[in-house]
Short mmCIF file of C-alpha atoms in Angstrom, two decimals:
data_model
loop_
_atom_site.label_atom_id
_atom_site.label_comp_id
_atom_site.label_asym_id
_atom_site.label_seq_id
_atom_site.Cartn_x
_atom_site.Cartn_y
_atom_site.Cartn_z
CA MET A 1 0.00 0.00 0.00
CA SER A 2 1.50 3.30 -1.08
CA LYS A 3 1.64 6.06 1.50
CA LEU A 4 1.73 9.81 1.17
CA ARG A 5 5.34 10.72 1.93
CA VAL A 6 4.85 14.48 2.08
CA PRO A 7 2.44 15.34 4.90
CA VAL A 8 -0.16 18.04 4.34
CA SER A 9 1.22 21.35 5.61
CA ALA A 10 0.85 25.11 5.35
CA ARG A 11 2.41 25.02 1.85
CA ASP A 12 -0.63 23.16 0.55
CA HIS A 13 -3.89 24.51 -0.81
CA ILE A 14 -6.50 23.21 1.63
CA SER A 15 -10.22 23.57 1.08
CA GLY A 16 -12.60 23.33 4.03
CA GLY A 17 -12.23 20.97 6.93
CA ARG A 18 -12.05 23.29 9.92
CA ASN A 19 -13.03 20.24 11.98
CA ALA A 20 -11.49 17.73 9.62
CA ILE A 21 -11.45 14.09 10.60
CA VAL A 22 -10.33 13.01 7.15
CA THR A 23 -8.02 14.66 4.64
CA LEU A 24 -8.43 13.86 0.96
CA VAL A 25 -5.40 14.69 -1.18
CA GLU A 26 -5.65 14.72 -4.96
CA TYR A 27 -2.67 14.71 -7.32
CA GLY A 28 -4.03 16.12 -10.56
CA ASP A 29 -3.27 17.65 -13.93
CA TYR A 30 -5.51 20.43 -15.27
CA GLU A 31 -5.36 19.07 -18.81
CA CYS A 32 -6.05 15.43 -17.87
CA PRO A 33 -9.59 14.50 -18.96
CA HIS A 34 -9.91 12.00 -16.10
CA CYS A 35 -9.16 14.77 -13.59
CA GLY A 36 -11.77 16.90 -15.33
CA ALA A 37 -14.28 14.08 -15.02
CA ALA A 38 -13.36 13.56 -11.35
CA GLN A 39 -13.95 17.22 -10.51
CA PRO A 40 -17.78 17.18 -10.07
CA ASN A 41 -17.37 14.00 -8.04
CA VAL A 42 -14.93 15.72 -5.70
CA HIS A 43 -17.46 18.54 -5.25
CA ARG A 44 -20.15 16.03 -4.33
CA VAL A 45 -17.81 14.42 -1.80
CA GLN A 46 -17.04 17.83 -0.27
CA ALA A 47 -20.75 18.67 -0.06
CA GLN A 48 -21.41 15.31 1.62
CA PHE A 49 -18.86 15.73 4.43
CA GLY A 50 -18.72 19.50 4.88
CA ASP A 51 -16.24 20.61 7.53
CA ARG A 52 -15.37 17.05 8.51
CA LEU A 53 -13.33 16.74 5.29
CA ALA A 54 -10.29 18.74 4.23
CA PHE A 55 -9.49 18.63 0.52
CA VAL A 56 -5.98 19.26 -0.77
CA PHE A 57 -4.96 19.60 -4.42
CA ARG A 58 -1.37 19.02 -5.50
CA HIS A 59 0.00 19.47 -9.01
CA PHE A 60 1.01 16.51 -11.12
CA PRO A 61 1.32 17.96 -14.65
CA LEU A 62 2.35 15.47 -17.34
CA THR A 63 3.78 18.15 -19.59
CA GLU A 64 5.04 15.84 -22.34
CA ILE A 65 1.50 14.80 -23.24
CA HIS A 66 -0.39 17.86 -21.94
CA PRO A 67 1.17 21.05 -23.36
CA HIS A 68 -1.03 23.44 -21.33
CA ALA A 69 -0.88 21.59 -18.00
CA LEU A 70 2.10 23.49 -16.62
CA ASP A 71 0.77 26.93 -17.60
CA ALA A 72 -2.53 25.98 -15.99
CA ALA A 73 -0.82 24.89 -12.75
CA GLN A 74 1.17 28.16 -12.69
CA THR A 75 -2.02 30.13 -13.25
CA ALA A 76 -3.69 28.39 -10.29
CA GLU A 77 -0.66 29.15 -8.11
CA PHE A 78 -0.67 32.77 -9.27
CA ALA A 79 -4.35 33.04 -8.34
CA GLY A 80 -3.49 31.39 -5.02
CA ASP A 81 -1.04 34.20 -4.27
CA HIS A 82 -4.06 36.50 -4.54
CA GLY A 83 -6.30 34.35 -2.38
CA GLN A 84 -8.17 32.84 -5.32
CA PHE A 85 -6.66 29.39 -5.78
CA TRP A 86 -9.93 27.47 -5.57
CA ALA A 87 -11.85 29.89 -7.78
CA MET A 88 -9.17 29.50 -10.46
CA HIS A 89 -8.92 25.73 -9.88
CA ASP A 90 -12.64 25.32 -10.58
CA ALA A 91 -12.57 27.75 -13.50
CA ILE A 92 -9.70 25.91 -15.21
CA PHE A 93 -11.48 22.56 -14.94
CA ARG A 94 -14.73 24.09 -16.23
CA ASN A 95 -12.85 25.35 -19.28
CA GLN A 96 -10.64 22.31 -19.73
CA ARG A 97 -11.85 21.65 -23.27
CA VAL A 98 -10.69 25.06 -24.46
CA LEU A 99 -7.53 25.23 -22.36
CA SER A 100 -4.88 27.53 -23.84
CA GLN A 101 -2.73 30.41 -22.66
CA THR A 102 -5.39 32.81 -23.98
CA THR A 103 -8.06 31.03 -21.94
CA LEU A 104 -5.90 31.18 -18.81
CA PHE A 105 -5.26 34.93 -19.24
CA ALA A 106 -8.98 35.49 -19.78
CA LEU A 107 -9.80 33.52 -16.61
CA ALA A 108 -7.31 35.64 -14.66
CA THR A 109 -8.96 38.82 -15.94
CA SER A 110 -12.44 37.51 -15.11
CA LEU A 111 -11.28 36.90 -11.52
CA GLY A 112 -10.02 40.47 -11.32
CA LEU A 113 -6.34 39.47 -11.60
CA SER A 114 -3.79 41.14 -13.85
CA HIS A 115 -3.00 38.99 -16.89
CA VAL A 116 0.19 41.01 -17.35
CA ASP A 117 1.38 39.99 -13.87
CA LEU A 118 0.37 36.41 -14.65
CA ARG A 119 2.41 36.41 -17.88
CA ASP A 120 5.35 37.84 -15.97
CA ALA A 121 5.08 35.12 -13.28
CA ILE A 122 4.98 32.40 -15.92
CA GLN A 123 7.91 33.89 -17.85
CA ARG A 124 10.00 34.08 -14.70
CA GLY A 125 8.94 30.58 -13.66
CA ARG A 126 7.98 31.89 -10.23
CA TYR A 127 5.97 28.81 -9.29
CA LEU A 128 7.96 26.10 -11.05
CA ASP A 129 9.84 24.98 -7.92
CA LYS A 130 6.65 24.57 -5.94
CA ILE A 131 4.91 22.67 -8.76
CA ASN A 132 7.94 20.41 -9.14
CA GLU A 133 7.98 19.75 -5.38
CA ASP A 134 4.34 18.68 -5.63
CA PHE A 135 5.17 16.45 -8.59
CA MET A 136 8.21 14.75 -7.03
CA GLY A 137 6.43 14.25 -3.72
CA GLY A 138 3.73 12.49 -5.73
CA ILE A 139 6.23 10.33 -7.57
CA ARG A 140 7.87 9.26 -4.30
CA SER A 141 4.43 8.50 -2.83
CA GLY A 142 3.56 6.12 -5.66
CA VAL A 143 1.36 8.38 -7.78
CA ASN A 144 1.21 6.51 -11.07
CA GLY A 145 -1.20 8.62 -13.07
CA THR A 146 -3.87 11.24 -12.61
CA PRO A 147 -6.00 11.65 -10.70
CA THR A 148 -4.49 9.80 -7.71
CA PHE A 149 -6.15 10.25 -4.32
CA PHE A 150 -4.86 9.69 -0.79
CA ILE A 151 -7.28 9.33 2.11
CA ASN A 152 -5.59 10.19 5.41
CA GLY A 153 -2.25 9.39 3.81
CA GLU A 154 -3.13 6.02 2.26
CA ARG A 155 -3.36 5.73 -1.51
CA TYR A 156 -6.94 5.16 -2.61
CA ASN A 157 -7.10 2.60 -5.40
CA GLY A 158 -10.80 2.73 -6.24
CA ASN A 159 -12.50 4.73 -8.99
CA TYR A 160 -13.11 8.47 -8.75
CA LEU A 161 -16.90 8.37 -8.77
CA ALA A 162 -18.48 10.11 -5.78
CA PRO A 163 -20.20 7.02 -4.27
CA SER A 164 -16.92 5.06 -4.22
CA LEU A 165 -14.98 7.96 -2.71
CA ILE A 166 -17.73 8.57 -0.13
CA THR A 167 -17.74 4.91 0.92
CA ALA A 168 -13.97 4.90 1.38
CA ILE A 169 -13.97 8.20 3.29
CA ASN A 170 -16.84 7.04 5.51
CA ALA A 171 -14.91 3.91 6.43
CA GLU A 172 -11.87 6.02 7.31
CA MET A 173 -14.02 8.41 9.34
CA HIS A 174 -15.51 5.57 11.37
CA ALA A 175 -12.04 4.13 11.95
CA ALA A 176 -10.66 7.54 13.01
CA VAL A 177 -13.55 8.29 15.37
CA GLY A 178 -13.38 4.76 16.81
CA GLN A 179 -9.74 5.24 17.74
CA SER A 180 -10.22 8.49 19.62
CA MET B 1 2.31 -15.08 -12.56
CA PRO B 2 5.71 -15.81 -14.09
CA GLN B 3 8.89 -15.91 -11.99
CA ILE B 4 11.09 -12.96 -12.92
CA LEU B 5 14.88 -12.84 -12.51
CA SER B 6 15.79 -11.79 -8.99
CA PRO B 7 18.49 -9.52 -7.57
CA GLY B 8 21.96 -11.04 -7.61
CA THR B 9 21.40 -12.58 -11.06
CA LYS B 10 23.57 -11.55 -14.02
CA ALA B 11 21.35 -9.63 -16.44
CA PRO B 12 21.12 -11.69 -19.67
CA ASP B 13 22.64 -9.74 -22.57
CA PHE B 14 20.47 -9.07 -25.60
CA THR B 15 20.52 -7.22 -28.90
CA LEU B 16 17.24 -5.75 -30.09
CA PRO B 17 16.17 -3.31 -32.82
CA VAL B 18 15.72 0.21 -31.47
CA THR B 19 14.74 1.74 -34.84
CA PRO B 20 14.04 0.03 -38.18
CA ASP B 21 17.78 0.16 -39.00
CA GLN B 22 19.58 0.31 -35.63
CA ARG B 23 20.13 -2.26 -32.92
CA LEU B 24 21.12 -1.83 -29.27
CA SER B 25 22.82 -4.36 -27.00
CA LEU B 26 22.64 -4.28 -23.22
CA SER B 27 26.42 -4.86 -23.16
CA GLU B 28 26.92 -1.49 -24.93
CA LEU B 29 25.70 0.13 -21.71
CA ALA B 30 28.22 -1.65 -19.46
CA GLY B 31 29.52 0.78 -16.83
CA ARG B 32 26.13 2.54 -16.72
CA ARG B 33 23.13 1.80 -14.57
CA VAL B 34 20.22 0.57 -16.65
CA ILE B 35 16.51 0.43 -15.90
CA LEU B 36 14.66 -2.09 -18.06
CA THR B 37 10.94 -1.56 -18.15
CA PHE B 38 8.98 -4.32 -19.84
CA TYR B 39 5.40 -3.38 -20.70
CA PRO B 40 2.54 -5.09 -22.53
CA ALA B 41 1.95 -2.82 -25.51
CA ASP B 42 2.32 0.61 -27.09
CA TRP B 43 -0.79 2.79 -27.35
CA SER B 44 -2.24 2.13 -23.93
CA PRO B 45 -5.56 3.97 -23.89
CA VAL B 46 -5.06 5.89 -20.62
CA CYS B 47 -3.13 9.10 -20.14
CA GLY B 48 -0.68 9.26 -17.31
CA ASP B 49 0.39 5.77 -18.34
CA GLN B 50 3.57 4.14 -17.03
CA ILE B 51 5.58 5.08 -20.13
CA ASP B 52 4.39 8.71 -20.03
CA LEU B 53 5.21 8.86 -16.34
CA TYR B 54 8.78 7.58 -16.80
CA ASN B 55 9.25 9.90 -19.76
CA GLN B 56 8.23 12.82 -17.57
CA ILE B 57 10.84 12.00 -14.90
CA ILE B 58 13.63 10.73 -17.14
CA GLY B 59 15.83 13.49 -15.67
CA GLU B 60 15.46 12.00 -12.17
CA PHE B 61 16.73 8.64 -13.47
CA ARG B 62 19.64 10.21 -15.38
CA ARG B 63 20.59 12.35 -12.37
CA ARG B 64 21.01 9.04 -10.53
CA GLY B 65 23.23 7.73 -13.33
CA ALA B 66 20.65 5.41 -14.90
CA GLU B 67 19.58 4.92 -18.51
CA LEU B 68 16.03 3.81 -19.19
CA LEU B 69 15.07 1.27 -21.85
CA GLY B 70 11.48 0.30 -22.66
CA ILE B 71 10.81 -3.17 -24.08
CA SER B 72 7.61 -4.59 -25.55
CA VAL B 73 6.75 -7.09 -28.28
CA ASP B 74 5.66 -4.28 -30.62
CA GLY B 75 7.66 -3.78 -33.84
CA THR B 76 9.99 -0.86 -34.53
CA TRP B 77 7.56 1.01 -36.80
CA CYS B 78 4.94 0.89 -34.09
CA HIS B 79 7.47 2.04 -31.47
CA GLN B 80 8.55 4.89 -33.74
CA ALA B 81 5.00 6.19 -34.19
CA TYR B 82 4.25 5.79 -30.48
CA ALA B 83 7.46 7.55 -29.39
CA LYS B 84 6.71 10.46 -31.74
CA GLU B 85 3.11 10.78 -30.55
CA ARG B 86 4.06 10.69 -26.86
CA ASN B 87 7.22 12.78 -27.19
CA LEU B 88 9.37 10.05 -25.64
CA HIS B 89 12.98 10.81 -24.69
CA PHE B 90 14.21 7.24 -24.22
CA PRO B 91 14.54 4.24 -26.55
CA LEU B 92 11.88 1.58 -27.00
CA LEU B 93 13.24 -1.83 -27.98
CA ALA B 94 11.31 -4.25 -30.16
CA ASP B 95 11.18 -7.75 -28.67
CA PHE B 96 9.36 -8.67 -31.85
CA HIS B 97 11.27 -11.46 -33.57
CA PRO B 98 11.62 -14.08 -32.26
CA LYS B 99 8.63 -12.77 -30.35
CA GLY B 100 9.16 -12.13 -26.66
CA GLN B 101 12.56 -13.85 -26.52
CA VAL B 102 14.11 -11.24 -24.21
CA ALA B 103 11.01 -11.06 -22.00
CA GLN B 104 11.26 -14.84 -21.69
CA ALA B 105 14.94 -14.63 -20.70
CA TYR B 106 14.00 -12.21 -17.91
CA GLY B 107 11.05 -14.37 -16.85
CA CYS B 108 8.33 -11.84 -17.56
CA TYR B 109 6.72 -13.14 -20.75
CA LEU B 110 3.00 -13.81 -20.43
CA ASP B 111 2.46 -16.87 -22.62
CA ASP B 112 -1.34 -16.74 -22.54
CA VAL B 113 -1.59 -13.22 -23.97
CA GLY B 114 1.68 -13.08 -25.91
CA GLU B 115 2.88 -9.89 -24.23
CA ALA B 116 5.49 -8.89 -21.66
CA GLY B 117 4.27 -8.32 -18.12
CA ARG B 118 4.95 -4.99 -16.36
CA ALA B 119 8.35 -5.98 -14.99
CA LEU B 120 11.09 -3.63 -13.87
CA PHE B 121 14.80 -4.45 -13.55
CA LEU B 122 17.56 -2.23 -12.22
CA ILE B 123 20.98 -3.31 -13.47
CA ASP B 124 24.22 -2.02 -11.99
CA GLU B 125 27.45 -0.95 -13.69
CA GLN B 126 28.72 -4.55 -13.67
CA GLY B 127 25.61 -5.91 -15.37
CA MET B 128 24.09 -7.47 -12.23
CA ILE B 129 20.41 -7.18 -11.42
CA VAL B 130 20.18 -5.27 -8.12
CA TRP B 131 16.39 -4.85 -7.94
CA SER B 132 13.42 -6.28 -9.80
CA TYR B 133 9.67 -6.02 -9.53
CA LEU B 134 6.71 -7.53 -11.34
CA SER B 135 3.52 -5.53 -11.10
CA PRO B 136 0.15 -7.29 -11.13
CA ILE B 137 -1.50 -7.23 -14.58
CA GLY B 138 -3.27 -3.94 -15.17
CA VAL B 139 -1.47 -2.10 -12.37
CA ASN B 140 0.91 0.70 -13.26
CA PRO B 141 3.79 0.27 -10.78
CA GLY B 142 4.70 3.97 -10.73
CA ALA B 143 8.28 5.15 -10.22
CA ASP B 144 8.69 5.17 -6.43
CA GLY B 145 10.14 1.64 -6.33
CA ILE B 146 12.80 2.39 -8.95
CA LEU B 147 13.82 5.68 -7.31
CA ASP B 148 14.02 4.03 -3.88
CA ALA B 149 16.20 1.25 -5.32
CA LEU B 150 18.45 3.79 -7.09
CA ASP B 151 18.80 5.80 -3.88
CA GLU B 152 19.95 2.68 -2.05
CA MET B 153 22.78 2.14 -4.51
CA PRO B 154 26.22 3.68 -3.83
CA ASN B 155 26.49 7.36 -4.71
CA ALA B 156 26.65 7.64 -8.50
CA GLU B 157 28.72 10.84 -8.43
CA SER B 158 31.60 9.34 -6.50
CA LEU B 159 31.54 6.39 -8.91
CA ASP B 160 31.79 8.80 -11.82
CA VAL B 161 34.89 10.37 -10.27
CA GLU B 162 36.48 6.95 -9.82
CA THR B 163 35.73 6.06 -13.41
CA LYS B 164 37.30 9.29 -14.64
CA SER B 165 40.47 8.80 -12.59
CA ALA B 166 40.63 5.17 -13.68
CA ARG B 167 40.46 6.39 -17.27
CA LYS B 168 43.29 8.84 -16.57
CA ARG B 169 45.45 6.06 -15.14
CA ALA B 170 44.79 3.81 -18.12
#
């Protein structure tokens, strides 16, 4: 069983879970169609558990097959610097089918961010180290494709449909509550 | 499941086509670390496949002094088209004729389906297998096992220095 080798910390983007019993970590690629398909399922899972679940997204861009994946990850990080990571994250997935640099700049503008600053950040590679840290942490944790999920640090090997994820998270929640 | 060659075994040498008019022998890579990745077939329908994953982190393997070779029973023309489509930066060898002979020598040929299983071998500078792993059918083994095994080997940089000084002495 593969384990998450890089614990969730302040460097991560964490959504919800003020009273989290379970943390769900996704390694994903904004241009991967499977990640796009998983996205509404993740939202359903979050709605199901509310504050009892913390959701973390880490970048795993496969740039050799997905030419826009790295720009997209940098755009999400740029938005994150302005407190809008999750808004951009959702917007990129919603526009996955028309993903391009133009689309990413337009999304930045629509979120009230400067596309000139975004272009500058991408040109300087400001977020490349962080994205690569995400990627290598994933590799060392046994991420073998996208999306890969970890539930409280254990790799989840089921499918990414909401009912399957909910069942697995429920089991972990019962186990965690039982222990305390 | 077949029985693959285990650590401590001498890696059987082979010569296989790497393009329609070039061949590559394992012995040509003596003095280098080599990762052999056997896989069932080109054109796997999922993205984020094993081959794409290794291609993405080829730099991590090379930084640890290891060359990566992919081997399947597909022919060279198929490999060429696949490598171009997926932007691959490492050679794919064609274990095509006689079919699966090298996979058989390494103990990872799946007779019932006529393909190589997802087996990984790490070979040291002396041509000895130091780590091997056979993944269950349909499971992409990822890269964590290979990187862990490479990290357990002696420091590649100090070996490089020794090799250079040995060359100077010679």
